[in-house]
XYZ file of C-alpha atoms in Angstrom:
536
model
C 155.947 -82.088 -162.307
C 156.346 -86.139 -162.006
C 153.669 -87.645 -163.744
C 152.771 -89.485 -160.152
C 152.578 -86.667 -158.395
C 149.493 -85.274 -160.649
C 147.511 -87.649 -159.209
C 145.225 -86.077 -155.997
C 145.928 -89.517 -154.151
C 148.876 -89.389 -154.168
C 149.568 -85.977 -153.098
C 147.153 -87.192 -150.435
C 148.949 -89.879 -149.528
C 152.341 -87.704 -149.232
C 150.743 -84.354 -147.133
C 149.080 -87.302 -144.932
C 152.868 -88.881 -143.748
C 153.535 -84.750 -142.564
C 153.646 -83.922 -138.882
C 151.423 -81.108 -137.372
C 151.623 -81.050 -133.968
C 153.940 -78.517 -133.524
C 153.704 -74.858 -134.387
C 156.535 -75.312 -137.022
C 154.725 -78.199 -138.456
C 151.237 -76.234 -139.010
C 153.496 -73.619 -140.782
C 155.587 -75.672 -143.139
C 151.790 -77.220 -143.744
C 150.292 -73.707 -144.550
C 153.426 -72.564 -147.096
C 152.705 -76.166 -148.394
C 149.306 -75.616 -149.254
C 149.821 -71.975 -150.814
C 152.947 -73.169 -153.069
C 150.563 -74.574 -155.967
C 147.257 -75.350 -156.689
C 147.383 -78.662 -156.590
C 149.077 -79.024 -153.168
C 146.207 -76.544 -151.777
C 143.501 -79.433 -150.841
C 145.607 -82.213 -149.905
C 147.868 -80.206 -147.538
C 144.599 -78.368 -145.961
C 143.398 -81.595 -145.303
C 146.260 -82.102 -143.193
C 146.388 -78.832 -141.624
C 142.866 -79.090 -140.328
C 143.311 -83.137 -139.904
C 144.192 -82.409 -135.709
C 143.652 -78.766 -134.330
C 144.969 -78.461 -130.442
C 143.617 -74.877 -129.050
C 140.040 -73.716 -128.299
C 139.571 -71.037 -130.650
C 141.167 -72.823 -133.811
C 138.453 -71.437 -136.024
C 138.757 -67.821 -135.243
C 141.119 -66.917 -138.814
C 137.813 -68.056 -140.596
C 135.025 -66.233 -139.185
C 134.441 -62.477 -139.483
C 136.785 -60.484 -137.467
C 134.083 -57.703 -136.639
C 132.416 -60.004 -134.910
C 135.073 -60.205 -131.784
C 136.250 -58.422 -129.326
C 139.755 -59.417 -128.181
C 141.092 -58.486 -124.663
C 144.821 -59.552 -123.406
C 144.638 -60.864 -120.092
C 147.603 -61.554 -117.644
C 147.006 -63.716 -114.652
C 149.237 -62.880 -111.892
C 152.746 -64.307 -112.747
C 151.146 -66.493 -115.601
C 151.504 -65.554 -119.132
C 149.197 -63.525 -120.713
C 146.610 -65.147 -123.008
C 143.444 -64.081 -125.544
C 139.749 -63.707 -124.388
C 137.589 -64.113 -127.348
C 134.525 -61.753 -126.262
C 131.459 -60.478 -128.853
C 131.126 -57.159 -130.445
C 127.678 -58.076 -132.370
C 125.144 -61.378 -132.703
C 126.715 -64.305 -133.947
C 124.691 -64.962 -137.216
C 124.558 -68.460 -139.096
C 125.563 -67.057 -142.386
C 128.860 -66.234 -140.098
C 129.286 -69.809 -139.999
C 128.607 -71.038 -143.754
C 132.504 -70.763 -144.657
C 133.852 -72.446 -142.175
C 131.545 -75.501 -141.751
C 131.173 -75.825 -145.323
C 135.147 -75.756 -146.189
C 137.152 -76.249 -142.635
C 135.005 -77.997 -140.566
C 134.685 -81.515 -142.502
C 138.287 -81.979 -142.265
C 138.926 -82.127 -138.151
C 139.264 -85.539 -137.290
C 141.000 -84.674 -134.229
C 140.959 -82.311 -131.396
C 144.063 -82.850 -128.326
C 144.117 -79.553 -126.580
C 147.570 -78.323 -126.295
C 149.308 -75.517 -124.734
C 146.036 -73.029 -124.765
C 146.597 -69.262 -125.054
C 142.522 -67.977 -126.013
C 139.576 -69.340 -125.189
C 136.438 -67.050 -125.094
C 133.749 -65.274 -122.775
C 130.905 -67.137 -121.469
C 128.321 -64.763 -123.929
C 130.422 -66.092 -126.579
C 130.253 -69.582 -126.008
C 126.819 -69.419 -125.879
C 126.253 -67.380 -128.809
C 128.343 -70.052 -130.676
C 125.601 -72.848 -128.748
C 122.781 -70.525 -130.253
C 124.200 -70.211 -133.858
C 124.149 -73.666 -134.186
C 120.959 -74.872 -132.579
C 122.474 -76.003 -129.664
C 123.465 -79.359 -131.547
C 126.227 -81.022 -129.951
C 129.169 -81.009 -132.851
C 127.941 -78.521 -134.483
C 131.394 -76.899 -134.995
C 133.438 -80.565 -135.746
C 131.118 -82.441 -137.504
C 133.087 -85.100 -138.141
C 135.181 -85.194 -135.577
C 136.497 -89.038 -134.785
C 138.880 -88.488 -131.810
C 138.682 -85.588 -128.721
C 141.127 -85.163 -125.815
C 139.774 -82.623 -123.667
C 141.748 -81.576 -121.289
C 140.974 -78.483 -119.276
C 143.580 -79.272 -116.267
C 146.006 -76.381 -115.120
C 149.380 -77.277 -116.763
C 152.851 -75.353 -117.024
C 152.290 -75.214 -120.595
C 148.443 -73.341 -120.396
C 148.255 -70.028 -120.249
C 144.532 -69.697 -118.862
C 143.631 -68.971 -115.373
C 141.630 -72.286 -113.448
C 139.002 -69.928 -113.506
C 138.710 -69.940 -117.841
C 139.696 -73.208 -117.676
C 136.171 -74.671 -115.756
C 134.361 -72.330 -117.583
C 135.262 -73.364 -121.205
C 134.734 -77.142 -119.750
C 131.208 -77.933 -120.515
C 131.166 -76.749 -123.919
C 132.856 -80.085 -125.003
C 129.256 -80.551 -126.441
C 130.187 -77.847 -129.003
C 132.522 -80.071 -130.578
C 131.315 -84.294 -129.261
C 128.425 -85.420 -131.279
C 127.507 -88.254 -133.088
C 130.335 -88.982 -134.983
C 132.659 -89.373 -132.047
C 134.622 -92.532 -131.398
C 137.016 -91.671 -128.951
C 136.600 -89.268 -126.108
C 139.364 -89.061 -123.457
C 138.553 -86.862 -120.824
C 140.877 -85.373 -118.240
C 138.689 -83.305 -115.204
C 138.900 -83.045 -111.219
C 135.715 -84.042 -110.145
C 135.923 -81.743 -107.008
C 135.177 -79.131 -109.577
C 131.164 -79.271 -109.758
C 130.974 -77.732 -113.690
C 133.470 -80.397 -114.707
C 131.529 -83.610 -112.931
C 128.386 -82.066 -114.151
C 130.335 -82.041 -118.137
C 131.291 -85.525 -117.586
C 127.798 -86.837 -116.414
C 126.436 -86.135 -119.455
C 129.468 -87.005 -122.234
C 128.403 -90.077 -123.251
C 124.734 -88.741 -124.001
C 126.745 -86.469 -126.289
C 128.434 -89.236 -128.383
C 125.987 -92.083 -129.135
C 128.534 -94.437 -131.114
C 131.262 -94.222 -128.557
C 133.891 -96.872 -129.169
C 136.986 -95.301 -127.008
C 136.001 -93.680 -123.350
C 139.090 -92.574 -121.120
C 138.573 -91.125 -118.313
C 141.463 -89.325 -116.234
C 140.591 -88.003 -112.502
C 142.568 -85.736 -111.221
C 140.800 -85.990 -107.889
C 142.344 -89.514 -106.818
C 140.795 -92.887 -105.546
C 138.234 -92.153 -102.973
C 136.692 -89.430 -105.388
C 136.677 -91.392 -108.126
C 134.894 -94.416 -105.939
C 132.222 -91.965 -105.440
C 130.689 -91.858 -108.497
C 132.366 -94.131 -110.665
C 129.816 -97.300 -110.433
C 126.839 -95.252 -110.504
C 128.267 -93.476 -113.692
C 129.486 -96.768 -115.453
C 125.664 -98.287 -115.105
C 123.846 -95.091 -116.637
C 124.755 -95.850 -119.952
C 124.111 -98.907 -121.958
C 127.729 -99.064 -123.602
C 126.577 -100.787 -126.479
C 129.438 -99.923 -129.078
C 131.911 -99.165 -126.269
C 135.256 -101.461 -126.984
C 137.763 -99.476 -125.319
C 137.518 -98.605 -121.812
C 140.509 -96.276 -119.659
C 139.765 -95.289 -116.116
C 141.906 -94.190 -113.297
C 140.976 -95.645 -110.414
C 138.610 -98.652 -109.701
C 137.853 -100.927 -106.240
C 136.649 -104.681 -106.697
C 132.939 -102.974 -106.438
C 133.017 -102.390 -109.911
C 134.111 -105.386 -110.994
C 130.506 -106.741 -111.982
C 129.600 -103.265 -114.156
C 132.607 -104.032 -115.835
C 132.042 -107.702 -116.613
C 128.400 -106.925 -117.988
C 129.931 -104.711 -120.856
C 129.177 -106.513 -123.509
C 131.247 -105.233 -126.819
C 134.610 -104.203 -124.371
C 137.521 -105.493 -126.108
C 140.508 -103.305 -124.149
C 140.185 -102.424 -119.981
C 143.370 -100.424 -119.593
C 143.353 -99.426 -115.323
C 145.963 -97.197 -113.965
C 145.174 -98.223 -109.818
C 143.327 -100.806 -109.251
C 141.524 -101.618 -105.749
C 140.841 -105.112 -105.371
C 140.276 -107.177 -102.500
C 141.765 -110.639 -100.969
C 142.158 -112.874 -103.439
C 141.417 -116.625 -103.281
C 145.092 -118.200 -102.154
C 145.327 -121.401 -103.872
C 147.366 -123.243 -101.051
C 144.374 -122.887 -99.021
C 141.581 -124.620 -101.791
C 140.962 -128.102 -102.871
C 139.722 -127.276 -105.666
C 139.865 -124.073 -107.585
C 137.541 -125.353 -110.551
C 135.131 -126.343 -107.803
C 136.121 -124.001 -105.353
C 135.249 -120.331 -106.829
C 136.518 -120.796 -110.577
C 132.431 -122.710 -111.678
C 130.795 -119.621 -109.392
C 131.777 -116.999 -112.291
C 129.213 -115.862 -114.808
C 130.052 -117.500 -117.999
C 129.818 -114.410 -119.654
C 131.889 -112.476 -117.538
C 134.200 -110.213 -120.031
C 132.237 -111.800 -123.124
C 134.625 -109.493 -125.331
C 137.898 -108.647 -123.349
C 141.417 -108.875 -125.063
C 143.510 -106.784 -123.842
C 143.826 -106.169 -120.034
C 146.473 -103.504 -119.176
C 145.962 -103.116 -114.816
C 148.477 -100.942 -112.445
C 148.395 -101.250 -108.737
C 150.260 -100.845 -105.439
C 149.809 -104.787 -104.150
C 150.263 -108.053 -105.851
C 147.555 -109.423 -104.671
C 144.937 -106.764 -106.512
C 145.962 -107.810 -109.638
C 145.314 -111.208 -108.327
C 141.959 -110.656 -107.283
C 140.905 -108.977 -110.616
C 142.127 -111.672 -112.557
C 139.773 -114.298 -111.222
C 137.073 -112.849 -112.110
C 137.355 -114.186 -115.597
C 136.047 -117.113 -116.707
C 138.638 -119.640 -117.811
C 136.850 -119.607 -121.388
C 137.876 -116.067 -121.677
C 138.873 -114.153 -125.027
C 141.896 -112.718 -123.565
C 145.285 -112.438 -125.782
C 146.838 -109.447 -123.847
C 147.768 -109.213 -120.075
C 149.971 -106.641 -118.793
C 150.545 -106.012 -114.692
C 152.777 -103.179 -113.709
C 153.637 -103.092 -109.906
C 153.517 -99.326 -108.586
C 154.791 -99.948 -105.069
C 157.350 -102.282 -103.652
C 157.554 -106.160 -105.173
C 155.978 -108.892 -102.027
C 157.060 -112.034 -102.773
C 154.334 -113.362 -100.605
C 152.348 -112.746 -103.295
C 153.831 -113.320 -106.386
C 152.896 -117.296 -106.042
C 149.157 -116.838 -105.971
C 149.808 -114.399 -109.274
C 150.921 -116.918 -111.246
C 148.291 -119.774 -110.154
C 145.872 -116.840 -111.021
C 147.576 -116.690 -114.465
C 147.597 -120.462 -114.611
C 143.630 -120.920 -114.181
C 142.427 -117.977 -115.954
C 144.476 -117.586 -118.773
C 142.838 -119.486 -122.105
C 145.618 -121.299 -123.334
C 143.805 -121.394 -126.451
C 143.872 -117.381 -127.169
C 146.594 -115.894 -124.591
C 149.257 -114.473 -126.528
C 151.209 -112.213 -124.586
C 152.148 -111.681 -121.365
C 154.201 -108.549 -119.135
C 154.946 -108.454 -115.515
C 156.598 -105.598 -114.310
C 157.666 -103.167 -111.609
C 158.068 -98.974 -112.178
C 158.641 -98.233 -109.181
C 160.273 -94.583 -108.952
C 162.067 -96.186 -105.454
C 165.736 -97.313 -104.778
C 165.171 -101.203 -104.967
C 167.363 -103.227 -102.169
C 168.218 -106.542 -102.691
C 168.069 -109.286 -99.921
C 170.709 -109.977 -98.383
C 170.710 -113.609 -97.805
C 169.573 -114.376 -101.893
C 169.135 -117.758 -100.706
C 166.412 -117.194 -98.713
C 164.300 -115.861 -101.731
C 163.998 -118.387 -104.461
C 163.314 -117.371 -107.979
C 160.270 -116.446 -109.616
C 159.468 -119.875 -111.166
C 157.140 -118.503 -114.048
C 157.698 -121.235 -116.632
C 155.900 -123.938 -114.206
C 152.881 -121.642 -114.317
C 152.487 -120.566 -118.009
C 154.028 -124.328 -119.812
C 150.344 -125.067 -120.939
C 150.367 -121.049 -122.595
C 152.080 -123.132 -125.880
C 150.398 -120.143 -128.330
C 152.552 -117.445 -126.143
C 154.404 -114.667 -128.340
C 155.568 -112.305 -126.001
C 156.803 -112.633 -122.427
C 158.372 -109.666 -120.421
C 159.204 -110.063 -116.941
C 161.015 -107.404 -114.550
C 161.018 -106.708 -110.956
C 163.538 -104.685 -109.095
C 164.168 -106.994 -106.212
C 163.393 -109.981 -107.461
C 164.532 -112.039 -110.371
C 163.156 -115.167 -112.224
C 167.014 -116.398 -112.789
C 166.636 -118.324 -115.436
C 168.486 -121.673 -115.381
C 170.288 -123.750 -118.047
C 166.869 -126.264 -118.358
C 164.562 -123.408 -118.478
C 166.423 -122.456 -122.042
C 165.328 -126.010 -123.037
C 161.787 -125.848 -121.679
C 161.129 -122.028 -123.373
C 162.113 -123.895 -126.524
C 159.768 -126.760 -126.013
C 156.662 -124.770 -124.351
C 156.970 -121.878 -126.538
C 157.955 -122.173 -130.088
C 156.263 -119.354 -131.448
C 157.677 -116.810 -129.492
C 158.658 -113.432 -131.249
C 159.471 -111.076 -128.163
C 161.003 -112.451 -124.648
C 162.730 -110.329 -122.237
C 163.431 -111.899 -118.746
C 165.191 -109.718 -115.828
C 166.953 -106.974 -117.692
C 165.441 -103.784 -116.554
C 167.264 -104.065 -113.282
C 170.656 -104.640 -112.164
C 171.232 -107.652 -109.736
C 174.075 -108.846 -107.666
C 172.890 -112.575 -108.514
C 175.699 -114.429 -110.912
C 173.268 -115.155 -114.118
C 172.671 -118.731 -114.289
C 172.881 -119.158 -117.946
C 175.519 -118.252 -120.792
C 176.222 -117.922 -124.305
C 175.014 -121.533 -124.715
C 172.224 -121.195 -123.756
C 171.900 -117.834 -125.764
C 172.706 -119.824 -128.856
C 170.105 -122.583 -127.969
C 167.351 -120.078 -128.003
C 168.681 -118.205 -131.273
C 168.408 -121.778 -132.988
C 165.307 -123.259 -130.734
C 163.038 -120.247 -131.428
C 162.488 -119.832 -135.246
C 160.903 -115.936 -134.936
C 162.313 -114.685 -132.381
C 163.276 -110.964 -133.164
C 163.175 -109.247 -129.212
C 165.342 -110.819 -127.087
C 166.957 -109.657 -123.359
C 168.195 -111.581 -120.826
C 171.340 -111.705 -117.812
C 173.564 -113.982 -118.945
C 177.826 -114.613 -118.804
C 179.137 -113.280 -121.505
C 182.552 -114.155 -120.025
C 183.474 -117.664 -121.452
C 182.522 -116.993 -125.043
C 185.542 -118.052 -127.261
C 186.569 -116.578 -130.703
C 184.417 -119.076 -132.991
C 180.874 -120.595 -131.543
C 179.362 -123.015 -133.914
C 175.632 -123.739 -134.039
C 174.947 -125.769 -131.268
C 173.913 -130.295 -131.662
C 170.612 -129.242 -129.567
C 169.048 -126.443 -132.224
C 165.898 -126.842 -133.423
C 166.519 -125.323 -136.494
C 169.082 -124.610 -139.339
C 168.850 -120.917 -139.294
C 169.063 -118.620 -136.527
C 166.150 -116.145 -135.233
C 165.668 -112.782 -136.826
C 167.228 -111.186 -133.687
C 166.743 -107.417 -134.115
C 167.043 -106.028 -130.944
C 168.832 -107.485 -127.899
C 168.941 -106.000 -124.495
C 171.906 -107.681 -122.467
C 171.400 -105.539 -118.438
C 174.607 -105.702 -116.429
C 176.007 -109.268 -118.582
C 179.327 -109.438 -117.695
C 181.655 -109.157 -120.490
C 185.423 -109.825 -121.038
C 185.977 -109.816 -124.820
C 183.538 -107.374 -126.827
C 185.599 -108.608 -130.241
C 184.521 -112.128 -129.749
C 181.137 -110.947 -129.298
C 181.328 -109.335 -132.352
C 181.870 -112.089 -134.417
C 179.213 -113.792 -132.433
C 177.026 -111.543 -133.680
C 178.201 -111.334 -137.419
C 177.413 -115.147 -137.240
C 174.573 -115.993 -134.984
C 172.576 -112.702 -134.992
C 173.261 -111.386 -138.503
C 169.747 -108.924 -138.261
C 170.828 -107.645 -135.397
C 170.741 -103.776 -135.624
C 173.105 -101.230 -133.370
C 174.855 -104.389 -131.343
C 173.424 -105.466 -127.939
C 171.942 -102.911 -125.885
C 173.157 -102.519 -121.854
C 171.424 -101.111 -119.091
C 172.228 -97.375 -119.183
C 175.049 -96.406 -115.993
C 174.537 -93.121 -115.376
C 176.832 -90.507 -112.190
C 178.513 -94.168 -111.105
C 182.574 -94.048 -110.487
C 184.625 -95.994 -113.224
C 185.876 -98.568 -110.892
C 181.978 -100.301 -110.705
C 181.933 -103.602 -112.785
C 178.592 -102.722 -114.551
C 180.337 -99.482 -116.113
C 182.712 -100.995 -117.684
C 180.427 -103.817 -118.826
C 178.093 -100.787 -120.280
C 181.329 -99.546 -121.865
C 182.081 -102.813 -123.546
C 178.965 -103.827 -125.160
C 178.592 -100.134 -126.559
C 181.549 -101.014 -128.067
C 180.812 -104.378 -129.596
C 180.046 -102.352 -132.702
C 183.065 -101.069 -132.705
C 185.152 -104.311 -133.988
């Protein structure tokens, strides 16, 4: 054997880069650990590192202690019920908490096929004291979810009873508990009520109702102000209304709000003030958010994601904002957005920034483009001069970026690694930009490695020289360039444009994927020429 690899970190180190979240994985992992001695601790380690059913510990406890029945439900697959044939004693227990136990760090429920009687559940409760984690001590990270999927075996019925006894497993050394539950379901609201008594150094709380909006209103505030949140830093809910924005501003220690449908209200409408900073902007606590970073909000409206963002202070910690649009873009709206990003966004710690739209509907464009100017984002955010990232994408509208907008990215934002303007939608609107301006940002940007933008690729000629305005001798690190529905004449020019300009560039340019369209549509064959850019 290498001389390296008789040393136990190192073998560490190497069973720790293995997968195990397939079946597959968990038995390459157990030949691992039974091919030598010295592979046997390291590779158990990572066996037991993330376990994904219920009854994961059944191979290391006495096997006359169960009694196993096969169950088919209806036109479900059959699956194991874990019932007792004699008292659970606590010398039953030793092995496994002594040698399995202390090396679960994880628990993410997976497609279950056992879980066990109600008798047994408690007898495991009364071998263990009732202490909550008794059977993952050390357990860091739980997702329990207990919801009917295509991929679980066990009747709803097993499925609310094996909810509560989340306390078997959430104790004290818990830091992140994501919880999926329908809190129509009385035994899984009751479960949730009391989680965070369960896990006093909480760090990550998720929370996933299956219920939907108005059931979540219900209880949500009342919930959110039982607990004292102290260590809480990471925060994931479903479904909030502007009622809970002041519980959420008191958290003191919350570094991360991540919201998947936010309910806000009317927000203030700029046109209509005097003076913001007078206005509303000196009626917010001070130490509104006192820790938030990262702010990751879905909605249906605009004008929600509006609303939530004044309710930070202008002094605020943020570095991370990112809006996703779940309905239909209104442009009515998108103007008081941006003054809402203009006031409340710290110039001195904001960092990155993504607008965008998943809608799963078919986006029309206007007719009359005219009528609908462009999103004019770079008047908003020119005092954000620390910016990094900036993604922007909506399906019916565009920001269109224009020839002096190249300059003024250059100028505003020099420190930008990531920017990627209009390109995860096709538009009938001519871009307004080409490859000169492509070439301005390659030199104007010095670490700049994401890049994707709608330009015309058309006019490019065999051999473009560095451009009199760059900033810089060298071009950007570009290593990954998304192009949409460019239009593109000669793909051998743009290889050598590449081999040139972008020489870090890895796989070419990247189109927007044309999928069941006829060959005659333009943007097929411009998807057909930039795949074969690397071809030259």
């Amino acid at each position: 054997m290498n001389r390296c690899l008789q040393a136990p970190e190192i073998l560490q180190l190497i069973c720790n880069q293995l997968p195990n979240d397939q079946k597959e994985d968990r038995q390459r992992l157990r030949a691992l650990a039974l091919s030598c001695r010295a592979l046997l601790e390291p590779a158990l380690d990572r066996l037991w590192y993330k376990v994904h059913s219920l009854a994961f510990f059944i191979p290391t406890l006495p096997a006359s202690m169960w009694k196993v029945e096969s169950v088919t439900p209806g036109s479900r697959p059959k699956y194991t019920l874990m019932g007792l044939n004699r008292a659970i004693l606590t010398a039953d227990l030793v092995r496994y908490l002594s040698y399995y136990a202390p090396r679960i760090q994880e628990i993410e429920l997976g497609g279950l096929t056992s879980t066990f009687t109600v008798e047994a559940w408690q007898g495991l409760q009364a071998a263990t004291s009732w202490k909550p984690g008794a059977m993952t001590p050390y357990v860091r990270t739980i997702r329990w979810d207990l919801s009917p999927r295509g991929d679980t075996s066990l009747s709803e019925k097993q499925l609310n009873r094996a909810f509560p006894y989340l306390s078997l497993f959430a104790g004290p050394t818990t830091k992140s508990l994501h919880l999926t539950f329908d809190s129509a379901v009385a035994i899984q609201m009751t479960s949730v009520q009391g989680a965070p008594n369960l896990c006093q150094a909480l760090e990550e709380f998720s929370l996933t109702n299956l219920a939907g909006y108005w059931s979540t209103k219900a209880f949500i505030g009342d919930y959110l102000q039982s607990f004292s949140w102290q260590t809480l830093k990471v925060l994931k809910v479903t479904d909030v209304g502007h009622e809970l924005y002041p519980s959420l501003s008191r958290l003191p220690n919350l570094t991360t709000l991540e919201i998947s449908n936010i309910h806000g209200t009317t927000p203030h409408h700029y046109d209509s003030l005097g003076n913001p900073e007078t206005d509303y902007i000196s009626a917010i606590p001070h130490d509104a958010f006192p820790s938030l970073e990262v702010l990751k909000l879905k909605s249906q409206e605009l004008y929600y994601l509006s609303n939530f963002l004044q309710q930070l202070p202008p002094n605020n910690r943020l570095h991370t904002l990112k809006f996703t649009l779940t309905f239909m873009y209104d442009e009515e709206h998108i103007d008081t957005l941006l003054e809402a990003l203009k006031h409340h966004c710290n110039p001195e710690t904001f960092r990155k920034l993504v607008l965008k739209e998943s809608t799963h509907l078919e986006a029309e464009e206007n007719e009359d483009l005219a009528t609908y100017p462009r999103i004019d984002i770079l008047s908003a955010l020119q005092n954000l001069t620390a910016l990094e990232v900036l993604s922007v994408s909506f399906a019916t509208e565009t920001v269109d970026l224009q020839p002096d907008d190249i300059t003024n990215i250059t100028k505003y934002w020099p420190n930008l690694v990531k920017l990627k303007i209009d390109v995860d939608y096709p538009s009938t609107r001519p871009p307004s930009i080409n490859h000169d301006e492509l070439l301005e940002l390659i030199y104007g940007c010095p670490n700049l490695k994401k890049l994707g933008l709608r330009f015309d690729a058309t006019q490019i000629s065999e051999e473009e020289e560095v451009p009199e305005c760059a900033l810089y001798d060298t071009p950007a690190p570009i290593e990954k360039l998304w192009v949409c529905d460019s239009p593109i004449i000669r793909p051998s020019n743009w290889a050598r444009f590449f081999e040139a300009h972008c020489p870090k560039l890895r796989k070419g340019a990247t189109p927007l994927e044309v999928n069941g369209l006829p060959n005659y549509v333009p943007m097929v064959m411009y998807e057909r020429r930039w795949n074969s850019v690397t071809d030259w």
